[in-house]
Amino acid sequence: MEKEVMSSLKMAGNILCSASSFIRKCIFGVLRVGPIPNHIAFIMDGNRRYAKKQKLSHDGAAGGGGRYDAGFWALMVMLLYCQELGVKYITAYAFSIDNFKRKPEEVESLMASMLEKFHLLDILVKRLAVRVHFVGNLELLSNELRASAMELTEATAAYSKSVLTICIAYTSRDEILHAVRESCEQKRIDLEFDNDDDNEIKLMKVEKNMYMAVAPDPDIIIRTGGENRLSNFLLWQSCWSHLHSMWVLWPEIGVWNLVFAILNFQRNKTYHLEMRKKEKEL
Amino acid sequence: MPFSLHFSPTPLITAPSPLSKPFFLVPYYHTLHAPKSPFCSSTEHALTHQGKKEAFDRGPEDSQTLPLGLRRDAMPSHVAVIMDGNRRWARLRDLPVRSGYEAGVESLRKIVEICCKWGIKVLSVFAFSSDNWFRPKVEVEFLMSLFERGMQEDTGIFFRENIRISVIGDLTKLPKALQELMVNLEEATKNNTRFQLIVAVSYSGHYDVVQACQRLALKAKCGLIEPSDINVSLMEQELETNCTEFPHPDLLIRTSGEFRISNFMLWQLAYTELFFAQSLWPDFGEAEFLKALLAFQQRQRRYGV
């Protein structure tokens, strides 16, 4: 009797999954009639509030941060949806340089959580043929974390179906400073060896030295958690991006939130492309 | 002192109501966060007209009453505005585009007046972007003449009201006469301390960073600094916003319902609170500005932490 009930429940579950999958495919099909963004960036805000809501504790150094698990899975689900939709580039703001100012036990917990997730991430991205980049000031990370990041970057270098860029130990100002330093250094070398008569540094040169040169500028920047600010994320790259703020906390983000964001983007796309093209011509 | 409005002379033409927007543009996700203060529902009713009041009501700031719900200790020091929607405003009223720009200037004058009254120290306005050069030549020429006329007409007010004017952007692209006027006005008002108006003309955030990079490269070439020495402080000294004590806007307001930065002050907006208003710039008045400030004061700023 129990077996029959379990079997019925399983069948019902499968039917529901198939039905929701079918509905999702239909919605995505409708969305694809309009322009699909090439690059979506996420500011994954709200993990701590979600953990508080769910009464999750952070385990400190002992077992990593259980409170960030839901956030990780939310990112994986978004990656899946974006891939299904045809969004090639996904960028996620995982850890800001400013976050180092949080309580040490919280930072440690977050770092431990990230390290823990590498193995899972490795399996998932290889399964989905996703190329992974880690951008930021990686020197600020522990040797272990940095080594894992480099390893995963190399292991996925051959994939081209989708590109996932994880911003870790990143702020946009740090990125711009890095690009400015590199550009000044290169200009000095060029002038020294007489390779360049032109004293000017052009926009393209600065852009080439950005950490985020691995991806085009985002079409949409989605911020969860209800705040309406960039928090030092992709300042240079966001100039023409459609900014979409939503009240939902990051671990609770779902397909409808993504659909709404893309619908809003589709209303404004032509203007964005035009302006971006004109600026590059300058 | 009860709060009161100063009404500037309004145009005689009444506008048809703007086209209604689809449901997904309703400001559910982004804009106009409902103020949480219990007094705020009466804010708009509290705005009463008490006859013609002298512009830039002078009294010491501390004695000036702020509108209900606004806290003086939480006022932003620097507000930035992307004044979008002038052309749409004119088109909706079947007026020529130039009328939209003229209405925009009037709107700016009102906002400057309000900033002075409410104790905001700096207002930056995105008057003309680098990509606006692509607009029709006639329109661009009209805008240049509007800037010239506006600055000439208001020079007296700037001196009388102790307002400092700063202009940021690639001024080399402007007509010579306008360049000279702007430079002279900047110089003449540089010691004014009550309020600073930063006008971004032929400006873009990318341009600002690139020109700072070029200045730093020149210093490196002359041996004054090493490229590896370049840090936040050195960078900010070279950015065009080095003309103000408060280079980072606390609040950015963009009108006309568009949700993007459009290449305005990118470096400076790292921790700025963003507010997207549905109204077009010429319609953005005291009530809308108050909503933006109230929303700003409700926000919890963490500066990335």
Coordinates of C-alpha atoms in Angstrom, one line a residue:
Chain A
M1 CA 0.0 0.0 0.0
E2 CA 2.8 2.3 1.0
K3 CA 4.7 1.4 -2.2
E4 CA 1.6 2.3 -4.3
V5 CA 1.3 5.7 -2.5
M6 CA 4.9 6.4 -3.0
S7 CA 4.7 5.4 -6.6
S8 CA 1.7 7.6 -7.2
L9 CA 3.4 10.5 -5.5
K10 CA 6.4 10.0 -7.7
M11 CA 4.3 9.9 -10.8
A12 CA 2.4 13.0 -9.8
G13 CA 5.7 14.7 -9.1
N14 CA 7.0 13.7 -12.5
I15 CA 3.9 15.0 -14.2
L16 CA 4.1 18.3 -12.4
C17 CA 7.8 18.6 -13.3
S18 CA 7.0 17.8 -16.9
A19 CA 4.1 20.3 -17.0
S20 CA 6.2 23.1 -15.4
S21 CA 9.0 22.3 -17.7
F22 CA 6.6 22.5 -20.7
I23 CA 5.2 25.8 -19.5
R24 CA 8.7 27.2 -19.0
K25 CA 9.7 26.1 -22.6
C26 CA 6.6 27.8 -24.0
I27 CA 7.4 31.0 -22.1
F28 CA 11.0 30.9 -23.2
G29 CA 9.9 30.3 -26.8
V30 CA 7.8 33.5 -26.6
L31 CA 10.7 35.4 -25.1
R32 CA 12.9 34.3 -27.9
V33 CA 10.7 36.1 -30.4
G34 CA 12.2 39.3 -29.1
P35 CA 15.9 40.1 -28.6
I36 CA 17.6 37.9 -26.0
P37 CA 20.4 39.6 -24.0
N38 CA 23.8 38.3 -24.8
H39 CA 25.1 39.0 -21.2
I40 CA 23.3 39.1 -17.9
A41 CA 25.1 40.1 -14.7
F42 CA 23.8 39.4 -11.2
I43 CA 24.4 41.2 -8.0
M44 CA 23.5 38.3 -5.7
D45 CA 22.2 40.3 -2.7
G46 CA 20.1 39.0 0.2
N47 CA 21.9 35.8 1.2
R48 CA 22.3 36.9 4.8
R49 CA 18.7 38.1 5.1
Y50 CA 17.5 34.8 3.6
A51 CA 19.6 32.8 6.1
K52 CA 18.1 34.9 8.9
K53 CA 14.6 34.2 7.6
Q54 CA 15.4 30.5 7.4
K55 CA 17.3 30.6 10.7
L56 CA 20.4 29.2 9.2
S57 CA 23.5 29.6 11.2
H58 CA 27.0 30.1 9.8
D59 CA 29.3 27.4 10.9
G60 CA 32.5 29.4 11.0
A61 CA 35.7 27.6 10.2
A62 CA 34.4 24.2 11.1
G63 CA 32.0 23.4 8.3
G64 CA 31.7 26.3 5.9
G65 CA 28.7 28.6 5.6
G66 CA 25.4 26.7 5.3
R67 CA 23.7 30.0 4.8
Y68 CA 25.3 30.4 1.3
D69 CA 24.4 27.0 0.0
A70 CA 21.0 28.2 -1.2
G71 CA 22.7 31.2 -3.0
F72 CA 25.0 28.8 -4.8
W73 CA 22.1 26.7 -6.1
A74 CA 20.2 29.8 -7.1
L75 CA 23.2 30.7 -9.3
M76 CA 23.3 27.3 -10.8
V77 CA 19.5 27.4 -11.6
M78 CA 20.0 30.9 -13.2
L79 CA 22.9 29.5 -15.2
L80 CA 20.6 26.7 -16.5
Y81 CA 17.8 29.0 -17.4
C82 CA 20.1 31.4 -19.1
Q83 CA 21.6 28.6 -21.1
E84 CA 18.2 27.4 -22.1
L85 CA 17.2 30.9 -23.2
G86 CA 20.4 31.4 -25.2
V87 CA 22.1 33.9 -23.0
K88 CA 25.8 33.3 -23.6
Y89 CA 27.5 35.3 -20.8
I90 CA 26.5 35.2 -17.2
T91 CA 28.4 37.2 -14.6
A92 CA 27.9 37.0 -10.8
Y93 CA 29.2 39.2 -8.1
A94 CA 30.2 36.6 -5.6
F95 CA 32.5 38.5 -3.3
S96 CA 33.5 42.1 -3.2
I97 CA 36.8 43.5 -1.8
D98 CA 34.6 45.6 0.5
N99 CA 33.2 42.3 1.9
F100 CA 36.6 41.7 3.6
K101 CA 35.5 44.4 6.0
R102 CA 32.8 42.1 7.4
K103 CA 33.4 40.2 10.6
P104 CA 36.3 37.8 10.3
E105 CA 34.3 34.7 11.1
E106 CA 31.8 35.6 8.4
V107 CA 34.5 36.1 5.8
E108 CA 36.1 32.9 6.8
S109 CA 32.8 31.1 6.6
L110 CA 32.1 32.5 3.2
M111 CA 35.6 31.5 1.9
A112 CA 35.1 28.0 3.3
S113 CA 31.7 27.8 1.6
M114 CA 33.2 28.8 -1.7
L115 CA 36.0 26.3 -1.4
E116 CA 33.6 23.6 -0.6
K117 CA 31.5 24.4 -3.7
F118 CA 34.4 24.1 -6.2
H119 CA 34.0 20.3 -6.6
L120 CA 30.3 20.6 -7.3
L121 CA 30.8 23.6 -9.6
D122 CA 33.4 21.6 -11.5
I123 CA 31.0 18.8 -12.2
L124 CA 28.1 21.1 -13.2
V125 CA 30.0 23.4 -15.5
K126 CA 31.7 20.4 -17.3
R127 CA 28.3 18.8 -17.7
L128 CA 26.8 22.0 -19.1
A129 CA 30.0 22.8 -21.2
V130 CA 30.3 26.2 -19.5
R131 CA 33.6 28.1 -19.6
V132 CA 34.4 29.6 -16.2
H133 CA 36.4 32.8 -15.5
F134 CA 37.3 34.1 -12.1
V135 CA 37.9 37.9 -12.2
G136 CA 39.1 40.2 -9.5
N137 CA 42.2 40.8 -7.4
L138 CA 42.9 37.1 -6.9
E139 CA 46.0 37.8 -4.9
L140 CA 43.8 38.7 -2.0
L141 CA 42.4 35.2 -1.9
S142 CA 44.0 32.3 0.0
N143 CA 46.4 30.1 -2.0
E144 CA 44.0 27.2 -1.9
L145 CA 41.1 29.2 -3.3
R146 CA 43.2 30.9 -5.9
A147 CA 44.7 27.5 -7.0
S148 CA 41.2 26.0 -7.3
A149 CA 40.0 28.9 -9.3
M150 CA 42.9 28.7 -11.7
E151 CA 42.5 25.0 -12.1
L152 CA 38.8 25.3 -12.9
T153 CA 39.5 28.1 -15.4
E154 CA 42.0 26.0 -17.2
A155 CA 39.9 22.9 -17.1
T156 CA 37.0 24.7 -18.8
A157 CA 39.0 26.8 -21.3
A158 CA 37.9 24.7 -24.2
Y159 CA 34.2 25.2 -23.7
S160 CA 32.3 27.9 -25.6
K161 CA 28.6 27.2 -25.3
S162 CA 28.3 29.5 -22.3
V163 CA 30.6 31.7 -20.2
L164 CA 30.2 32.1 -16.5
T165 CA 32.3 34.9 -15.0
I166 CA 32.5 34.9 -11.2
C167 CA 33.7 38.2 -9.7
I168 CA 35.6 37.4 -6.5
A169 CA 37.7 39.8 -4.5
Y170 CA 36.5 42.3 -7.0
T171 CA 35.4 45.9 -7.1
S172 CA 35.0 48.0 -10.2
R173 CA 37.3 50.7 -8.9
D174 CA 40.1 48.2 -8.3
E175 CA 39.5 46.9 -11.8
I176 CA 39.7 50.4 -13.3
L177 CA 42.9 51.2 -11.3
H178 CA 44.5 48.0 -12.5
A179 CA 43.6 48.8 -16.1
V180 CA 44.9 52.4 -15.7
R181 CA 48.2 51.1 -14.2
E182 CA 48.6 48.6 -17.0
S183 CA 47.8 51.2 -19.7
C184 CA 50.2 53.7 -18.2
E185 CA 52.9 51.1 -18.0
Q186 CA 52.4 50.0 -21.6
K187 CA 52.4 53.6 -22.8
R188 CA 55.6 54.2 -21.0
I189 CA 57.2 51.2 -22.6
D190 CA 55.9 52.2 -26.0
L191 CA 57.3 55.7 -25.7
E192 CA 60.6 54.4 -24.4
F193 CA 61.1 52.1 -27.4
D194 CA 59.6 54.7 -29.8
N195 CA 56.9 52.4 -30.8
D196 CA 54.3 55.0 -30.3
D197 CA 54.3 58.7 -31.2
D198 CA 50.9 59.3 -30.0
N199 CA 50.8 60.5 -26.4
E200 CA 47.2 59.7 -26.0
I201 CA 45.7 56.6 -24.3
K202 CA 42.6 55.6 -26.1
L203 CA 39.5 54.1 -24.5
M204 CA 40.0 50.8 -26.3
K205 CA 43.4 50.4 -24.7
V206 CA 42.0 50.9 -21.1
E207 CA 39.1 48.6 -21.9
K208 CA 41.5 45.8 -23.0
N209 CA 43.2 45.9 -19.6
M210 CA 40.0 45.4 -17.6
Y211 CA 39.5 42.1 -15.8
M212 CA 36.1 41.9 -17.5
A213 CA 37.6 42.0 -21.0
V214 CA 36.8 38.3 -21.1
A215 CA 33.1 39.2 -21.7
P216 CA 31.2 41.9 -23.6
D217 CA 29.4 44.6 -21.6
P218 CA 26.3 43.3 -19.8
D219 CA 22.9 44.0 -21.4
I220 CA 21.1 43.7 -18.1
I221 CA 22.4 44.0 -14.5
I222 CA 20.0 42.3 -12.1
R223 CA 20.2 43.1 -8.4
T224 CA 18.2 41.1 -5.9
G225 CA 17.5 42.1 -2.3
G226 CA 15.6 45.4 -3.1
E227 CA 18.5 47.8 -3.1
N228 CA 19.0 50.2 -6.0
R229 CA 22.7 50.7 -6.3
L230 CA 25.7 49.2 -8.1
S231 CA 27.9 48.7 -5.0
N232 CA 31.1 49.1 -7.0
F233 CA 30.2 46.4 -9.6
L234 CA 30.9 46.7 -13.3
L235 CA 30.9 50.6 -13.2
W236 CA 32.8 50.8 -16.4
Q237 CA 30.8 48.1 -18.2
S238 CA 27.4 49.2 -17.0
C239 CA 27.1 52.5 -18.8
W240 CA 24.5 51.3 -21.3
S241 CA 23.1 48.3 -19.2
H242 CA 19.5 48.0 -18.3
L243 CA 19.4 48.1 -14.5
H244 CA 16.8 45.9 -12.9
S245 CA 16.3 45.8 -9.2
M246 CA 14.0 43.2 -7.6
W247 CA 12.8 42.8 -4.0
V248 CA 13.3 39.0 -4.0
L249 CA 16.3 37.8 -2.0
W250 CA 18.9 36.1 -4.1
P251 CA 18.3 32.5 -2.9
E252 CA 14.6 33.0 -3.8
I253 CA 15.1 34.2 -7.3
G254 CA 13.0 32.2 -9.8
V255 CA 12.2 31.9 -13.5
W256 CA 9.5 34.6 -13.4
N257 CA 11.9 37.1 -12.0
L258 CA 14.3 36.4 -14.9
V259 CA 11.4 36.5 -17.5
F260 CA 10.3 39.9 -16.2
A261 CA 13.8 41.3 -16.3
I262 CA 14.2 40.2 -19.9
L263 CA 10.9 41.6 -20.9
N264 CA 11.9 45.0 -19.6
F265 CA 15.2 44.8 -21.4
Q266 CA 13.5 43.9 -24.7
R267 CA 11.6 47.2 -24.6
N268 CA 14.8 49.2 -24.6
K269 CA 17.3 47.1 -26.6
T270 CA 17.5 49.1 -29.8
Y271 CA 18.6 52.3 -28.1
H272 CA 21.3 50.5 -26.1
L273 CA 22.9 48.9 -29.2
E274 CA 22.8 52.2 -31.1
M275 CA 24.6 54.1 -28.4
R276 CA 27.2 51.5 -27.7
K277 CA 28.0 51.4 -31.4
K278 CA 28.4 55.1 -31.7
E279 CA 30.7 55.3 -28.7
K280 CA 33.0 52.7 -30.1
E281 CA 33.3 54.7 -33.3
L282 CA 34.7 57.7 -31.3
Chain B
M1 CA 7.6 78.3 9.3
P2 CA 5.1 76.4 7.2
F3 CA 6.5 74.9 4.1
S4 CA 5.4 76.7 0.9
L5 CA 6.0 76.5 -2.8
H6 CA 7.4 79.1 -5.0
F7 CA 5.6 79.0 -8.4
S8 CA 7.5 80.2 -11.4
P9 CA 5.4 81.4 -14.3
T10 CA 3.9 78.3 -15.9
P11 CA 3.4 77.9 -19.7
L12 CA -0.2 78.5 -20.9
I13 CA -0.3 75.3 -22.9
T14 CA -1.9 72.4 -20.9
A15 CA -0.5 69.0 -21.8
P16 CA -2.5 66.0 -22.9
S17 CA -2.0 63.1 -20.5
P18 CA 1.1 61.1 -21.4
L19 CA 0.5 57.7 -23.1
S20 CA -0.3 55.2 -20.4
K21 CA 2.4 52.6 -19.9
P22 CA 2.1 48.8 -19.9
F23 CA 1.8 47.1 -16.5
F24 CA 5.4 46.0 -16.4
L25 CA 6.5 49.6 -16.3
V26 CA 4.6 50.3 -13.2
P27 CA 7.2 51.0 -10.6
Y28 CA 6.9 47.8 -8.7
Y29 CA 10.5 46.7 -8.8
H30 CA 12.5 49.9 -8.9
T31 CA 11.1 53.3 -8.3
L32 CA 9.3 55.3 -5.8
H33 CA 9.7 53.2 -2.8
A34 CA 6.8 54.0 -0.6
P35 CA 8.2 56.1 2.3
K36 CA 7.8 54.3 5.6
S37 CA 7.4 57.4 7.7
P38 CA 3.8 57.6 9.0
F39 CA 3.7 61.3 8.1
C40 CA 4.5 60.9 4.5
S41 CA 1.0 60.2 3.2
S42 CA 0.3 63.8 4.0
T43 CA 3.4 65.1 2.4
E44 CA 1.8 66.3 -0.8
H45 CA -1.1 67.8 1.0
A46 CA 1.3 69.7 3.1
L47 CA 2.7 71.6 0.1
T48 CA 0.6 74.7 0.1
H49 CA 1.0 77.8 -2.0
Q50 CA 1.2 80.9 0.1
G51 CA 1.3 83.5 -2.6
K52 CA 4.4 84.6 -4.4
K53 CA 7.5 84.0 -2.3
E54 CA 10.9 85.4 -2.9
A55 CA 13.1 82.9 -4.7
F56 CA 16.0 81.4 -2.8
D57 CA 14.5 82.3 0.6
R58 CA 17.6 83.2 2.4
G59 CA 17.4 82.5 6.1
P60 CA 20.1 80.4 7.8
E61 CA 19.7 76.8 6.7
D62 CA 19.0 75.5 10.2
S63 CA 16.0 77.7 10.6
Q64 CA 14.5 76.6 7.3
T65 CA 11.7 74.1 7.8
L66 CA 12.1 71.0 5.6
P67 CA 9.0 69.3 4.2
L68 CA 7.3 66.7 6.4
G69 CA 9.3 63.5 6.7
L70 CA 12.6 64.9 5.5
R71 CA 15.4 64.8 8.0
R72 CA 18.1 67.4 7.8
D73 CA 20.8 65.1 9.2
A74 CA 20.1 62.6 6.4
M75 CA 20.1 65.0 3.5
P76 CA 22.5 63.9 0.7
S77 CA 25.5 66.2 0.3
H78 CA 25.7 65.6 -3.4
V79 CA 22.8 64.8 -5.7
A80 CA 23.3 64.0 -9.4
V81 CA 20.6 64.2 -12.0
I82 CA 20.2 62.8 -15.5
M83 CA 17.7 65.3 -17.0
D84 CA 16.0 63.0 -19.4
G85 CA 12.7 63.5 -21.2
N86 CA 12.8 67.0 -22.6
R87 CA 12.2 66.0 -26.2
R88 CA 9.5 63.5 -25.3
W89 CA 7.8 66.2 -23.2
A90 CA 7.7 68.5 -26.2
R91 CA 6.5 65.8 -28.6
L92 CA 3.7 64.9 -26.2
R93 CA 2.5 68.5 -26.4
D94 CA 3.0 68.8 -30.2
L95 CA 5.6 71.5 -29.4
P96 CA 9.0 71.9 -31.1
V97 CA 11.9 70.1 -29.4
R98 CA 13.4 73.5 -28.4
S99 CA 10.4 74.1 -26.1
G100 CA 11.2 70.9 -24.3
Y101 CA 14.7 72.1 -23.7
E102 CA 13.6 75.4 -22.5
A103 CA 11.1 73.8 -20.1
G104 CA 14.0 71.6 -19.0
V105 CA 16.0 74.7 -18.1
E106 CA 13.1 76.1 -16.0
S107 CA 12.9 72.8 -14.2
L108 CA 16.6 72.9 -13.5
R109 CA 16.3 76.4 -12.1
K110 CA 13.5 75.2 -9.7
I111 CA 15.6 72.3 -8.5
V112 CA 18.6 74.5 -7.9
E113 CA 16.5 76.8 -5.8
I114 CA 15.1 73.8 -3.8
C115 CA 18.6 72.4 -3.2
C116 CA 19.7 75.7 -1.9
K117 CA 16.7 75.9 0.5
W118 CA 17.0 72.3 1.7
G119 CA 20.8 72.3 2.4
I120 CA 22.0 70.1 -0.4
K121 CA 25.6 71.2 -1.1
V122 CA 26.3 70.0 -4.6
L123 CA 24.0 69.3 -7.6
S124 CA 25.5 67.7 -10.7
V125 CA 23.5 67.7 -13.9
F126 CA 24.0 65.7 -17.0
A127 CA 23.3 68.5 -19.5
F128 CA 25.0 67.2 -22.6
S129 CA 26.5 63.8 -23.1
S130 CA 29.4 62.9 -25.4
D131 CA 27.0 60.9 -27.5
N132 CA 24.6 63.8 -27.8
W133 CA 26.9 65.2 -30.5
F134 CA 25.2 62.6 -32.8
R135 CA 21.9 64.5 -32.6
P136 CA 20.8 66.6 -35.5
K137 CA 23.1 69.6 -36.0
V138 CA 20.2 72.1 -35.6
E139 CA 19.3 70.7 -32.3
V140 CA 22.9 70.7 -31.1
E141 CA 23.4 74.3 -32.1
F142 CA 20.2 75.3 -30.3
L143 CA 21.4 73.5 -27.2
M144 CA 24.8 75.3 -27.3
S145 CA 23.0 78.7 -27.7
L146 CA 20.6 77.7 -24.8
F147 CA 23.6 77.0 -22.5
E148 CA 25.2 80.3 -23.5
R149 CA 22.0 82.3 -22.9
G150 CA 21.2 80.5 -19.7
M151 CA 24.7 81.1 -18.2
Q152 CA 24.6 84.8 -19.2
E153 CA 21.1 85.4 -17.9
D154 CA 21.7 83.7 -14.6
T155 CA 25.2 85.1 -13.9
G156 CA 23.6 87.7 -11.6
I157 CA 21.8 85.0 -9.6
F158 CA 25.0 83.0 -9.2
F159 CA 26.7 85.9 -7.6
R160 CA 23.8 87.1 -5.6
E161 CA 23.1 83.7 -4.2
N162 CA 26.7 82.7 -3.7
I163 CA 26.5 79.7 -6.1
R164 CA 29.6 78.2 -7.5
I165 CA 29.5 76.9 -11.1
S166 CA 31.7 74.1 -12.3
V167 CA 31.7 72.6 -15.8
I168 CA 33.0 69.2 -16.5
G169 CA 33.5 67.5 -19.8
D170 CA 35.5 67.7 -23.0
L171 CA 35.0 71.5 -23.6
T172 CA 37.3 71.5 -26.6
K173 CA 34.4 70.4 -28.7
L174 CA 32.2 73.4 -27.7
P175 CA 32.0 76.7 -29.6
K176 CA 34.9 79.0 -28.6
A177 CA 32.6 81.6 -27.2
L178 CA 30.8 79.1 -25.0
Q179 CA 34.1 77.7 -23.8
E180 CA 35.3 81.1 -22.8
L181 CA 32.0 82.0 -21.0
M182 CA 32.1 78.7 -19.0
V183 CA 35.8 79.1 -18.0
N184 CA 35.2 82.7 -17.0
L185 CA 32.1 81.8 -15.0
E186 CA 33.9 79.0 -13.2
E187 CA 36.8 81.3 -12.3
A188 CA 34.5 84.1 -11.2
T189 CA 32.4 81.9 -8.9
K190 CA 35.1 79.6 -7.6
N191 CA 35.0 81.2 -4.1
N192 CA 31.3 81.0 -3.7
T193 CA 30.4 78.6 -0.9
R194 CA 26.7 78.3 -0.4
F195 CA 26.0 75.8 -3.2
Q196 CA 27.8 74.2 -6.1
L197 CA 26.2 73.4 -9.4
I198 CA 28.3 71.0 -11.6
V199 CA 27.2 71.0 -15.2
A200 CA 28.4 68.1 -17.3
V201 CA 28.7 69.2 -20.9
S202 CA 30.2 67.0 -23.6
Y203 CA 30.9 64.5 -20.8
S204 CA 30.9 60.8 -20.3
G205 CA 32.1 58.6 -17.5
H206 CA 34.4 56.8 -19.9
Y207 CA 35.9 60.0 -21.1
D208 CA 36.5 61.1 -17.4
V209 CA 38.4 57.9 -16.6
V210 CA 40.4 58.0 -19.8
Q211 CA 41.4 61.6 -19.4
A212 CA 42.5 60.9 -15.8
C213 CA 44.5 57.9 -17.2
Q214 CA 46.2 60.2 -19.8
R215 CA 47.1 62.7 -17.1
L216 CA 48.5 59.9 -14.9
A217 CA 50.4 58.5 -17.9
L218 CA 51.9 61.9 -18.5
K219 CA 53.1 62.2 -14.9
A220 CA 54.5 58.7 -15.2
K221 CA 56.3 59.7 -18.4
C222 CA 57.8 62.7 -16.6
G223 CA 59.0 60.5 -13.8
L224 CA 56.7 62.1 -11.2
I225 CA 55.0 58.9 -10.3
E226 CA 55.4 55.2 -11.1
P227 CA 52.4 53.4 -12.7
S228 CA 52.4 51.0 -9.8
D229 CA 51.8 54.0 -7.4
I230 CA 48.4 54.8 -9.0
N231 CA 45.8 54.4 -6.3
V232 CA 42.3 55.6 -5.5
S233 CA 43.6 59.0 -4.2
L234 CA 45.8 59.7 -7.3
M235 CA 43.0 58.7 -9.6
E236 CA 40.4 61.0 -7.9
Q237 CA 42.8 63.9 -8.1
E238 CA 42.7 63.6 -11.9
L239 CA 39.0 63.0 -12.4
E240 CA 37.0 66.0 -13.4
T241 CA 35.0 65.8 -10.2
N242 CA 38.1 67.0 -8.3
C243 CA 36.5 70.5 -8.5
T244 CA 34.3 69.7 -5.5
E245 CA 34.6 68.7 -1.8
F246 CA 32.0 66.0 -2.4
P247 CA 32.9 64.2 -5.6
H248 CA 30.7 61.1 -5.1
P249 CA 27.0 61.6 -5.5
D250 CA 24.9 60.2 -2.6
L251 CA 21.9 60.0 -4.9
L252 CA 21.4 59.8 -8.6
I253 CA 18.0 60.6 -10.1
R254 CA 17.1 59.7 -13.6
T255 CA 13.9 61.0 -15.0
S256 CA 11.6 59.7 -17.8
G257 CA 11.4 56.1 -16.7
E258 CA 14.7 54.8 -18.2
F259 CA 16.7 52.4 -16.0
R260 CA 20.3 53.0 -17.0
I261 CA 23.3 55.3 -16.2
S262 CA 24.0 56.3 -19.8
N263 CA 27.7 56.8 -19.3
F264 CA 27.4 59.4 -16.5
M265 CA 30.0 59.6 -13.8
L266 CA 30.8 55.9 -13.7
W267 CA 33.7 55.8 -11.2
Q268 CA 31.9 58.3 -8.9
L269 CA 28.6 56.2 -8.7
A270 CA 30.1 53.2 -7.0
Y271 CA 28.0 53.5 -3.9
T272 CA 25.4 56.0 -5.1
E273 CA 21.8 55.3 -4.4
L274 CA 19.8 55.2 -7.7
F275 CA 16.4 56.6 -8.1
F276 CA 14.4 56.2 -11.3
A277 CA 11.5 58.6 -11.7
Q278 CA 8.8 58.0 -14.2
S279 CA 8.1 61.7 -14.9
L280 CA 9.8 63.6 -17.7
W281 CA 12.4 66.2 -16.7
P282 CA 10.3 69.3 -17.4
D283 CA 7.6 67.8 -15.1
F284 CA 10.1 66.9 -12.4
G285 CA 9.2 69.4 -9.7
E286 CA 9.3 69.8 -6.0
A287 CA 6.9 66.9 -5.2
E288 CA 8.9 64.4 -7.3
F289 CA 12.2 65.6 -5.8
L290 CA 10.8 65.2 -2.3
K291 CA 9.8 61.6 -3.1
A292 CA 13.3 60.9 -4.3
L293 CA 14.8 62.4 -1.2
L294 CA 12.4 60.6 1.1
A295 CA 13.2 57.3 -0.6
F296 CA 16.9 58.0 -0.3
Q297 CA 16.5 58.6 3.5
Q298 CA 14.8 55.2 3.9
R299 CA 17.8 53.4 2.3
Q300 CA 20.3 51.6 4.4
R301 CA 23.7 52.3 2.9
R302 CA 26.3 49.7 3.5
Y303 CA 29.1 51.0 1.1
G304 CA 29.7 47.5 -0.1
V305 CA 30.2 45.8 3.2

